[in-house]
Tab-separated table of C-alpha atoms (C1' of nucleotides) in Angstrom:
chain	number	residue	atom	x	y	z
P	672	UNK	CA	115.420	56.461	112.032
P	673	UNK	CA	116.720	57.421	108.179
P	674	UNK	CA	118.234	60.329	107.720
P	675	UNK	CA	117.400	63.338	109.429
P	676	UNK	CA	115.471	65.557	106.471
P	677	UNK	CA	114.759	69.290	106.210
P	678	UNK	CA	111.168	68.641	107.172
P	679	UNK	CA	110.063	72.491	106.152
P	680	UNK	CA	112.309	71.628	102.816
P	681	UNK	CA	110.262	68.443	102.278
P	682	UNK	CA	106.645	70.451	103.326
P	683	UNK	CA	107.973	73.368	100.691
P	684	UNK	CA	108.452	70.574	97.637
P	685	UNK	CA	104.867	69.431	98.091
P	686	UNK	CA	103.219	72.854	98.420
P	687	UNK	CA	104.838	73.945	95.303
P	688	UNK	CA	103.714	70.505	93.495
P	689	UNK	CA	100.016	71.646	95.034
P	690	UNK	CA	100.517	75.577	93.272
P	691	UNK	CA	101.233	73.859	89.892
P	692	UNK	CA	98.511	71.149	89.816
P	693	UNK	CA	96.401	74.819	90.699
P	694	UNK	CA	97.904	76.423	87.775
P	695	UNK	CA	97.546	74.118	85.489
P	696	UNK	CA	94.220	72.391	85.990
P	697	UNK	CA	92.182	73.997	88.794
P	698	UNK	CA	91.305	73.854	92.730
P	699	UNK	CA	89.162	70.891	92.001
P	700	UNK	CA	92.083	68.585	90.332
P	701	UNK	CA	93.502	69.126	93.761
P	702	UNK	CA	93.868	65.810	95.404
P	703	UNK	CA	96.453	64.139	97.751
P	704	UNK	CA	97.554	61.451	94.769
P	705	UNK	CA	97.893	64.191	91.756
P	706	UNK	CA	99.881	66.306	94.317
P	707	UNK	CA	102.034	63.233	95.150
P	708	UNK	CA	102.272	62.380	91.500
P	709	UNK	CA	102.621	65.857	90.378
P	710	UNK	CA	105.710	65.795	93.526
P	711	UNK	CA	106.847	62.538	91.932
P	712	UNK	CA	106.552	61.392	95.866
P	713	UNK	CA	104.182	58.291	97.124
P	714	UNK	CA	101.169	59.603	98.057
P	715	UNK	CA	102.527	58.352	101.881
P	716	UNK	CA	104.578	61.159	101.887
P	717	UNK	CA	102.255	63.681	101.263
P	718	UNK	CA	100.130	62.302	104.359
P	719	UNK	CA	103.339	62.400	106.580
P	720	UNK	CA	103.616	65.976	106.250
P	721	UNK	CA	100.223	67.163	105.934
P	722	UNK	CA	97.640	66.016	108.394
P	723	UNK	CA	94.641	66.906	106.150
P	724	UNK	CA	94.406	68.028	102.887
P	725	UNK	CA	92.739	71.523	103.859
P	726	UNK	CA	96.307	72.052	105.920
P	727	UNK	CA	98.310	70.967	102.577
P	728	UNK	CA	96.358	73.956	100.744
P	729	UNK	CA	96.396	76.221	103.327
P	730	UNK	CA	100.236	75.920	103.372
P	731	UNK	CA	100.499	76.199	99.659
P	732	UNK	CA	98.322	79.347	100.217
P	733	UNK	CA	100.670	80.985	102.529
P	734	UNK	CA	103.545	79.749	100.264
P	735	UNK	CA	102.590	81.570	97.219
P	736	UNK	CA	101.637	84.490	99.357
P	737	UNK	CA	104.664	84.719	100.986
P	738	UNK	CA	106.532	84.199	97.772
P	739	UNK	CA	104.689	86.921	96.386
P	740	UNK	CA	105.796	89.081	99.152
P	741	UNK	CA	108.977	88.246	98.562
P	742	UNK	CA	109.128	89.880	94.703
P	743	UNK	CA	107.677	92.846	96.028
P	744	UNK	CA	110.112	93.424	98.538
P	745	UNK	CA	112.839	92.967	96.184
P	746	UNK	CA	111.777	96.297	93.889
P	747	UNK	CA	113.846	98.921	94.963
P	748	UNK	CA	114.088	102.594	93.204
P	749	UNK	CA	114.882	105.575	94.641
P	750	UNK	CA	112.420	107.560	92.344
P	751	UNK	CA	108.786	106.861	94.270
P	752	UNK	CA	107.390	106.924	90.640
P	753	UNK	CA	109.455	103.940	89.328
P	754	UNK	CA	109.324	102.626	92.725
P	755	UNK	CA	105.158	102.144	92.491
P	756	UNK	CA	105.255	101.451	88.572
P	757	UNK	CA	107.739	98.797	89.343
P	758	UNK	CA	105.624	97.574	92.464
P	759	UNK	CA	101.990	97.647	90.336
P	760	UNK	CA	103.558	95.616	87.673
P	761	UNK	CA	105.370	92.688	89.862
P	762	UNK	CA	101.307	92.398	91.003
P	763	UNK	CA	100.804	91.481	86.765
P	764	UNK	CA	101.497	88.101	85.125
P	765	UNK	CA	104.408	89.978	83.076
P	766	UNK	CA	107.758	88.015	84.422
P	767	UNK	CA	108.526	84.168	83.959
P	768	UNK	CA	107.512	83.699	87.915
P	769	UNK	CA	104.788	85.996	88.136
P	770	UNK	CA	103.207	84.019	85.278
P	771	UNK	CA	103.427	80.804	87.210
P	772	UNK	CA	101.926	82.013	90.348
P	773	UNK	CA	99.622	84.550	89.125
P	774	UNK	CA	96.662	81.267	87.997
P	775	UNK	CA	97.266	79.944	91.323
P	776	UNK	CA	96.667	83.543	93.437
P	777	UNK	CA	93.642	83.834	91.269
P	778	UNK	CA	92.275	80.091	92.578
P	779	UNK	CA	93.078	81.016	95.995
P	780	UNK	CA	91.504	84.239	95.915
P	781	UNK	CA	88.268	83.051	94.451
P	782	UNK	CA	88.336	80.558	97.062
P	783	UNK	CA	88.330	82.515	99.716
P	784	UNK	CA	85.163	84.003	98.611
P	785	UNK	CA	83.851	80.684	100.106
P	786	UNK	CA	86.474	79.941	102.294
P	787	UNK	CA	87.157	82.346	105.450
P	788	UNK	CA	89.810	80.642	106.238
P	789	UNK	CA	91.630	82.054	103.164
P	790	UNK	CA	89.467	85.255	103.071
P	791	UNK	CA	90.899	86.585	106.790
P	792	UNK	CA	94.994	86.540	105.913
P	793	UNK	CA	93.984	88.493	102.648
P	794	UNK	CA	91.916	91.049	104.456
P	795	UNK	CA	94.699	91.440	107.092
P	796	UNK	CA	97.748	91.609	104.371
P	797	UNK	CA	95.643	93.986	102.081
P	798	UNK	CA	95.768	97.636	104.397
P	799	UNK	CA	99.382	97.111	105.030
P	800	UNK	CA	100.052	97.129	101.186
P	801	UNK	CA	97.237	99.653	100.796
P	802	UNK	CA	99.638	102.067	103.698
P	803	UNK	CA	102.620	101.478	101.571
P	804	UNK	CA	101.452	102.023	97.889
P	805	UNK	CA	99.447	104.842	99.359
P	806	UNK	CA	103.210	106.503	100.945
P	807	UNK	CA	104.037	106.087	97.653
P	808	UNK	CA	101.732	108.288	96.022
P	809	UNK	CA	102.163	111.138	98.757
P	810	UNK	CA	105.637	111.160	98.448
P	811	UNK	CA	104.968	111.874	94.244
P	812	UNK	CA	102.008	113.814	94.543
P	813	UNK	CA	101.439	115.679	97.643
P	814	UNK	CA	97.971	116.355	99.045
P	815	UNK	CA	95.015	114.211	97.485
P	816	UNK	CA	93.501	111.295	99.528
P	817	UNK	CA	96.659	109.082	98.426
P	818	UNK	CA	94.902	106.083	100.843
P	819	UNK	CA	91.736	105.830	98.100
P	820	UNK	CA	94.213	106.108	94.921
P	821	UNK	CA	96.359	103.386	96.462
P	822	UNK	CA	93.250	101.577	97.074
P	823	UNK	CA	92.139	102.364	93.542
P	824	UNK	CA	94.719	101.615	91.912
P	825	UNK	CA	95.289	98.098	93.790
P	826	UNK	CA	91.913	96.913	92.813
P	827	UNK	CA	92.317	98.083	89.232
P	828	UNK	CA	95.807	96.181	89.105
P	829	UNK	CA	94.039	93.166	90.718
P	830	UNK	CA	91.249	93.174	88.000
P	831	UNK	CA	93.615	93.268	85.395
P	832	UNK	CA	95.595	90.706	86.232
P	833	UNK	CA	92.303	88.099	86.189
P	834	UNK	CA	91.804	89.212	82.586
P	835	UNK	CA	95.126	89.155	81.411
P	836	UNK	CA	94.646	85.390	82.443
P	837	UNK	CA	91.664	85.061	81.037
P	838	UNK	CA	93.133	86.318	77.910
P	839	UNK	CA	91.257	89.246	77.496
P	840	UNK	CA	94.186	91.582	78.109
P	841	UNK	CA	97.482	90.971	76.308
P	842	UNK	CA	100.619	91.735	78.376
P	843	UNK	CA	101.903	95.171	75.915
P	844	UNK	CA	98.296	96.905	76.771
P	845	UNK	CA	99.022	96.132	80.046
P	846	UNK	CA	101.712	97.378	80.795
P	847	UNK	CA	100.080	100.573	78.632
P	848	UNK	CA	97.300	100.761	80.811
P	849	UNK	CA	98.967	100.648	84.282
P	850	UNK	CA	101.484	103.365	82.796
P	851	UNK	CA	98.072	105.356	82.008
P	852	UNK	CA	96.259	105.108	84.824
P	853	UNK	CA	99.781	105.786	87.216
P	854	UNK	CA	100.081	108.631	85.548
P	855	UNK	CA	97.138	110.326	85.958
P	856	UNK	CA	96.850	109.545	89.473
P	857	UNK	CA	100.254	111.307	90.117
P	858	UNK	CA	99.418	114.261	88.018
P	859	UNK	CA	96.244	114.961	90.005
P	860	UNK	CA	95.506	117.889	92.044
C	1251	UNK	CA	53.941	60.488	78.119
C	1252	UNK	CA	53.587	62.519	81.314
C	1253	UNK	CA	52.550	66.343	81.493
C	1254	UNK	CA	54.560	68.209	78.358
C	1255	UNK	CA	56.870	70.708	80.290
C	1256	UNK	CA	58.825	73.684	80.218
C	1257	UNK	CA	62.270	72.111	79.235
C	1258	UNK	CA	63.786	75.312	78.973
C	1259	UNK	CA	62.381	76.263	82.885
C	1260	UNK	CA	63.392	73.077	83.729
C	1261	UNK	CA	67.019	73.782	82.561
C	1262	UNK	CA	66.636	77.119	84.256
C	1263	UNK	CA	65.979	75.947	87.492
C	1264	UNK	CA	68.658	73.363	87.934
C	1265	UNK	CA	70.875	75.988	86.362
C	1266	UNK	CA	69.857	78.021	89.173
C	1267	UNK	CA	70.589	75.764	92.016
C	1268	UNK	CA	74.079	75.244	90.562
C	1269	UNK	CA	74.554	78.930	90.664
C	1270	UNK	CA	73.240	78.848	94.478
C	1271	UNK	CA	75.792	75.812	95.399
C	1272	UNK	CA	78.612	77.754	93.426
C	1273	UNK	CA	77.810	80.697	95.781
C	1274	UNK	CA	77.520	79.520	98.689
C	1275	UNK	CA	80.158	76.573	98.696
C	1276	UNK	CA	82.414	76.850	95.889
C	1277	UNK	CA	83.287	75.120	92.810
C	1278	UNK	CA	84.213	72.055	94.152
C	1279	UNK	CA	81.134	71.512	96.383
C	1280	UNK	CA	78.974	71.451	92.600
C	1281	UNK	CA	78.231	67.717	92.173
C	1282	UNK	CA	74.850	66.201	90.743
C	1283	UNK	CA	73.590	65.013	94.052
C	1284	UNK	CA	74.784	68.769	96.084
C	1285	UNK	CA	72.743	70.305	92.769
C	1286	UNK	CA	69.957	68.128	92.948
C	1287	UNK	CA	69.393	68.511	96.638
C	1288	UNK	CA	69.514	72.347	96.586
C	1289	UNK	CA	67.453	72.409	93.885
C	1290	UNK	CA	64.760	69.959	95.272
C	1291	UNK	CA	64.624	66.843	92.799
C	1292	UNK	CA	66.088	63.946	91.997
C	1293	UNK	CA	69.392	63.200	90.929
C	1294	UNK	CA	67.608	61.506	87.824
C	1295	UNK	CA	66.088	64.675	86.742
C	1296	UNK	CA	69.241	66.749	86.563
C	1297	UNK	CA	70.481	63.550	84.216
C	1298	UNK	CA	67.451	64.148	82.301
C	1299	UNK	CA	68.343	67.484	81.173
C	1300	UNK	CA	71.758	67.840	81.126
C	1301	UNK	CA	73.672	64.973	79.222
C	1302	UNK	CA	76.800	65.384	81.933
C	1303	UNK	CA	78.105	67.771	84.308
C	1304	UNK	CA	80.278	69.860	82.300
C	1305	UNK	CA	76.769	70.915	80.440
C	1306	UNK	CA	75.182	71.663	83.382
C	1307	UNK	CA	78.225	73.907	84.491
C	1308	UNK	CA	78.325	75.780	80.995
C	1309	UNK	CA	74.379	76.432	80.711
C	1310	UNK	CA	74.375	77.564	84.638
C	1311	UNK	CA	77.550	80.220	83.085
C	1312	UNK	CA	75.630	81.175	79.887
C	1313	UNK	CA	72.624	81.490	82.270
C	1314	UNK	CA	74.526	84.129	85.074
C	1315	UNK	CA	76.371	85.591	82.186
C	1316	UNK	CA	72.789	86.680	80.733
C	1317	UNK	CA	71.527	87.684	83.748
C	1318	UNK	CA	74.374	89.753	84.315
C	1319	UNK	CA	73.950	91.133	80.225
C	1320	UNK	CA	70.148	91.732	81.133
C	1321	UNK	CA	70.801	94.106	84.103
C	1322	UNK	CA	73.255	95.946	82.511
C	1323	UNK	CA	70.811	95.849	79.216
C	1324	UNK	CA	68.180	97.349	82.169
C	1325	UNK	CA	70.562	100.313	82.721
C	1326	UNK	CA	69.581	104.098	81.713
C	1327	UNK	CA	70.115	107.208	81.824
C	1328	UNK	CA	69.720	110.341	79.408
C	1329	UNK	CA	73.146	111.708	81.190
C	1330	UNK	CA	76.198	109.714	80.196
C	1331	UNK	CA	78.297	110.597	83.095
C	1332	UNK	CA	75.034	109.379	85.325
C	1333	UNK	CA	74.677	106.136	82.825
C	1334	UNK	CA	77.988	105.013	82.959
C	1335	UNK	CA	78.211	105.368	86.672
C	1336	UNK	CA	75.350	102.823	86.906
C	1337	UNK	CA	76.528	100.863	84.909
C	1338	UNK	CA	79.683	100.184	86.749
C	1339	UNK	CA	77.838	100.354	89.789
C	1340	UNK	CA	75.844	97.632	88.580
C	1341	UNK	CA	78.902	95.598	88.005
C	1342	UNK	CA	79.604	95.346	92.386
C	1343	UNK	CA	77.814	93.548	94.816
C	1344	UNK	CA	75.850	96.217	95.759
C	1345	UNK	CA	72.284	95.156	95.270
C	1346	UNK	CA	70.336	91.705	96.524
C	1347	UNK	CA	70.585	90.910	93.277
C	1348	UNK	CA	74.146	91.610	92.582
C	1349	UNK	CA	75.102	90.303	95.449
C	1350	UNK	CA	74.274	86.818	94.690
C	1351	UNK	CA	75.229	87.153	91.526
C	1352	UNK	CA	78.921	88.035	91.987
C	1353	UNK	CA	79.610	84.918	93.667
C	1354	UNK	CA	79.230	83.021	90.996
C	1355	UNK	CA	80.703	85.079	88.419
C	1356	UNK	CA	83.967	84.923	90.554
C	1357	UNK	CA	83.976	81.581	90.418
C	1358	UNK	CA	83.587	81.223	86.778
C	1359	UNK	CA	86.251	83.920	86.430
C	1360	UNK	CA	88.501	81.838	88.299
C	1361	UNK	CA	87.875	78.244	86.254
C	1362	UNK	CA	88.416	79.968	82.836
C	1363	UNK	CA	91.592	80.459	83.819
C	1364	UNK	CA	92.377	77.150	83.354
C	1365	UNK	CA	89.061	76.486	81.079
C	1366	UNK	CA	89.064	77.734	77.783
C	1367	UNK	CA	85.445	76.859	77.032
C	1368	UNK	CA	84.382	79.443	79.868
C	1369	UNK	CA	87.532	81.522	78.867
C	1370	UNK	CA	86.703	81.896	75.161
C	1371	UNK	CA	82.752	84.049	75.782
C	1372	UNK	CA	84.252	86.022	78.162
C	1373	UNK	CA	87.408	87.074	75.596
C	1374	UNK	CA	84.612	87.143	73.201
C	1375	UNK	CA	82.082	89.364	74.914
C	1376	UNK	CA	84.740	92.110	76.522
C	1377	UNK	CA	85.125	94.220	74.008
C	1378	UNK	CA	81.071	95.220	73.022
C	1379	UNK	CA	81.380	96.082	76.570
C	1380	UNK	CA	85.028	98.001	76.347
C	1381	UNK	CA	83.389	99.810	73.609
C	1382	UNK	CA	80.105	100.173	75.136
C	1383	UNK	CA	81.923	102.371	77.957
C	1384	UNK	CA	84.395	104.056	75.857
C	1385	UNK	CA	81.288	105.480	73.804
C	1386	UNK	CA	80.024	106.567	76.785
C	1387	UNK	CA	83.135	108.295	77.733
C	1388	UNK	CA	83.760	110.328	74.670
C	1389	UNK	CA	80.228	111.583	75.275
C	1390	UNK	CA	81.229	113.457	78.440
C	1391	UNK	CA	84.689	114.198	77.709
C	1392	UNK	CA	85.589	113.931	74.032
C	1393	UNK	CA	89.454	113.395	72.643
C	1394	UNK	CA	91.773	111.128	74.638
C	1395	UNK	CA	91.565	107.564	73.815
C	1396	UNK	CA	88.226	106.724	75.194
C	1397	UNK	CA	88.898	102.684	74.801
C	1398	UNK	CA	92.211	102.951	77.025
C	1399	UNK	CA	90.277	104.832	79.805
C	1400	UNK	CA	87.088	102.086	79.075
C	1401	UNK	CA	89.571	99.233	79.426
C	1402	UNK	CA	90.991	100.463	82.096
C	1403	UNK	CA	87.402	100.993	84.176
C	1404	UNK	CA	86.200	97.765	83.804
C	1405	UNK	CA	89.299	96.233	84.847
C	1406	UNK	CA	89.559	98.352	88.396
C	1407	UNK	CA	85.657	97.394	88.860
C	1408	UNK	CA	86.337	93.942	88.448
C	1409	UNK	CA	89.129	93.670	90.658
C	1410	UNK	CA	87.021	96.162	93.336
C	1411	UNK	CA	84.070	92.855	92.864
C	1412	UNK	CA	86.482	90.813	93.882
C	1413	UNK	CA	88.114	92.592	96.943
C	1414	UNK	CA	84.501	93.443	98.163
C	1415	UNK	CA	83.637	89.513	97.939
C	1416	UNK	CA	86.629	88.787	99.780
C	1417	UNK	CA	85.774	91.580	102.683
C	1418	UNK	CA	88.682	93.890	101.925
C	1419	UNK	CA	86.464	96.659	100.993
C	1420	UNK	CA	83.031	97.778	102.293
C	1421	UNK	CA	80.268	98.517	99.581
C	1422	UNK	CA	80.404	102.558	100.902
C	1423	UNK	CA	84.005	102.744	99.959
C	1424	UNK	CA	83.260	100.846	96.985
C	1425	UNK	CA	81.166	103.557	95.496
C	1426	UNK	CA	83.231	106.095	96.631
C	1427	UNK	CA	86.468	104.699	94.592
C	1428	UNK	CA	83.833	104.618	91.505
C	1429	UNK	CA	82.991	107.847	91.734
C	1430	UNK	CA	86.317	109.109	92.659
C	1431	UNK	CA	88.013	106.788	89.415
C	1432	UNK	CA	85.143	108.397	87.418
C	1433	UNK	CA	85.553	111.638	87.997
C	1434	UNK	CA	89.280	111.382	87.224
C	1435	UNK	CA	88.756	109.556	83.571
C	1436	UNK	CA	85.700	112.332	82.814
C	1437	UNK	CA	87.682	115.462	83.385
C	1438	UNK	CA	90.547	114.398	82.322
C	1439	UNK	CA	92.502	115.799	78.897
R	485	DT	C1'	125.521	46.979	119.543
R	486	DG	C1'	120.923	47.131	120.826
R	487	DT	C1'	117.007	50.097	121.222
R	488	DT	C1'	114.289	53.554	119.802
R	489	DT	C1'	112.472	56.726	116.773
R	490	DT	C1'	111.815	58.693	112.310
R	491	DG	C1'	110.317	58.703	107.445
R	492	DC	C1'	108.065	56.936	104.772
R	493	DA	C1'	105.434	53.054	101.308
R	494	DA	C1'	101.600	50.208	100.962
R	495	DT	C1'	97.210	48.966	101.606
R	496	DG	C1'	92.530	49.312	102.928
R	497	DC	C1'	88.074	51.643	104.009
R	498	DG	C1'	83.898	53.979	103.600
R	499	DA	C1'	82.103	57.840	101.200
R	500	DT	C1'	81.265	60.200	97.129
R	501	DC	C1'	81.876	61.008	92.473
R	502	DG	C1'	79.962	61.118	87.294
R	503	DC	C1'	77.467	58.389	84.559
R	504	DA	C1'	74.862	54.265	82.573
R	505	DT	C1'	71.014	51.456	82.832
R	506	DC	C1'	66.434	50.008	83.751
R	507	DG	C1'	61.739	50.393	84.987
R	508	DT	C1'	57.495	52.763	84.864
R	509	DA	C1'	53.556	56.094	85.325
R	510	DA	C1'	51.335	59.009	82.426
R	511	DA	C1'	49.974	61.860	78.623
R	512	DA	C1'	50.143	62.807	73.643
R	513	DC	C1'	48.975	60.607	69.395
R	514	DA	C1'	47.005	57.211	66.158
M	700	DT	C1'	41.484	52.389	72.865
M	701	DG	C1'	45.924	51.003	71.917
M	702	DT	C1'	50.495	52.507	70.968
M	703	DT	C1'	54.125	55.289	71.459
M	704	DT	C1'	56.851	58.556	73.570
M	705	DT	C1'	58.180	61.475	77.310
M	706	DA	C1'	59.859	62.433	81.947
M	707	DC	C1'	61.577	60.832	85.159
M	708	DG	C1'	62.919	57.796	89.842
M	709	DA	C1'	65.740	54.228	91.281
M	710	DT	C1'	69.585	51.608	91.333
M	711	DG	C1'	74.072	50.143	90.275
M	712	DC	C1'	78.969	50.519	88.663
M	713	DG	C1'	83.685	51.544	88.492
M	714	DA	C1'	86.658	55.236	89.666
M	715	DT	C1'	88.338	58.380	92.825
M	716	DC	C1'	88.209	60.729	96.968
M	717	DG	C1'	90.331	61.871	101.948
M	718	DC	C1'	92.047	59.522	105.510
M	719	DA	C1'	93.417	55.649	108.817
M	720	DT	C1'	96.232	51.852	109.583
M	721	DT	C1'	100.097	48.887	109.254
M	722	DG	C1'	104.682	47.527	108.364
M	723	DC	C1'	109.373	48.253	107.915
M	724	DA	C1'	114.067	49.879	106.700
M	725	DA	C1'	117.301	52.883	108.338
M	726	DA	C1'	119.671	56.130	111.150
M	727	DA	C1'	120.112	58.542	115.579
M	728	DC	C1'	120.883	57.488	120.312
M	729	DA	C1'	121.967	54.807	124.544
DNA sequence: TGTTTTGCAATGCGATCGCATCGTAAAACA
DNA sequence: TGTTTTACGATGCGATCGCATTGCAAAACA
């Protein structure tokens, strides 16, 4: 056989060739040959690590998720208040990265409005996050239903970020409105 | 030549069948023959009336976007606090109507990403409706900066649209964050 | 060193795509 | 009544789609 090759390496290369096709031109210019091209592989190679094509975007799904994940758990502050500003705005097309994944999370999630498949993870992730931004908030403002701000403010975080790509938001009033809103959630009660 | 007809029903009603495809299968499931099935005619007919498929796609968005536009124009209430929570109401999947409707918007919200000629009404259209609510606002609670707070509402309904589409939140908590987001903005200052 | 197995590249297939073309029944118009 | 124009239905075309198949070079293994 040739060499022996980082198979989850190779499978990582092609989902992220998948998330900037996504980004740049839609779910619908999604198809095994851009991907390859997009890759710069053979379109052979895309079929040797991805049975169908619905497994290819599922991966790149859970890649981008995951990778999202991953920039949330890297905010750290001791102060909760910095701590959940920090947290809201990773969620916000603001950074270099989150700019490049933010178009794709927004296919994905519109997807799964069609596609249960995508739908369940999301609905499974989404409490956990909920818990945690929601600890947050306690830990600033005592007292309060902290779960329904948490929730609150996730959805109005999530909003934002579809018309910030959309261009309807620019990323200064942003920034301006998450710092609004934080604040008068935490200076309730 | 045969029978004179409606062209603008015509339009309507293929538009309409696009919006029912859109809903119920996604972006990518919108071809002439999937459109001309659901909507009961020949593939020769949708030809007939829309030069090519990108038409068809931008009338079937000018047509949601006005039916969106004419319930909210349908909205009213002598109380602003009452007419603005309608209003945003209005916005969620809450009614039969709404509820097919929001579909379809999602969808569109997610191709302008990456589709200026859907991006551009929406950029266009925002702020009447950013000003729209902040007007509203100052009527109940004058001072503060209305258009920050308006901004701001819109953006956590739209992102609420989309986590109720996707299952992560049930139309009763829906209203419940509304009212509970309202409340904050109107007594606020 | 021979055998086996892996990692592809290449090609082909049937289905579907958007779109162009052609034909024609029928009603408006002269 | 004859002509023209409208509203299609039908069919076909080249491109592209997802996917299956085949072939083969190369490295791991015996």
């Amino acid at each position: 056989m040739p060499k022996q090759v980082d198979h989850d390496e190779r499978r990582r290369e092609i989902g992220e060739a998948v998330c900037r096709v996504l980004a740049t031109r839609g779910l619908d210019a999604v198809s095994l040959r851009h991907v390859a091209a997009e890759a710069g592989v053979s379109m052979g190679r895309v079929q040797h690590y991805f049975a169908t094509k619905d497994e290819m975007l599922l991966f790149a799904f859970n890649q981008i998720s995951a990778r999202v994940g991953a920039r949330m758990g890297a905010v750290h502050s001791p102060d909760p208040h910095t701590y959940l500003r920090a947290l809201l705005l990773e969620l916000l097309p603001l950074s270099t990265a989150a700019r490049s994944e933010a178009p794709v999370l927004a296919a994905f999630l519109a997807q799964a409005v069609v596609e249960p498949r995508l739908a369940a993870p999301l609905r499974e992730g989404a409490p956990q996050m909920v818990a945690f931004v929601a600890s947050l908030i306690s830990q600033v403002r005592p007292g309060g239903d902290a779960e329904r701000d948490a929730m609150a403010l996730l959805a109005f975080v999530d909003g934002l970020m579809m018309q910030m790509l959309i261009g309807q938001v620019d990323a200064l009033v942003a920034v301006e409105l998450v710092d609004h809103q934080l604040d008068r959630v935490l200076t309730s009660g």
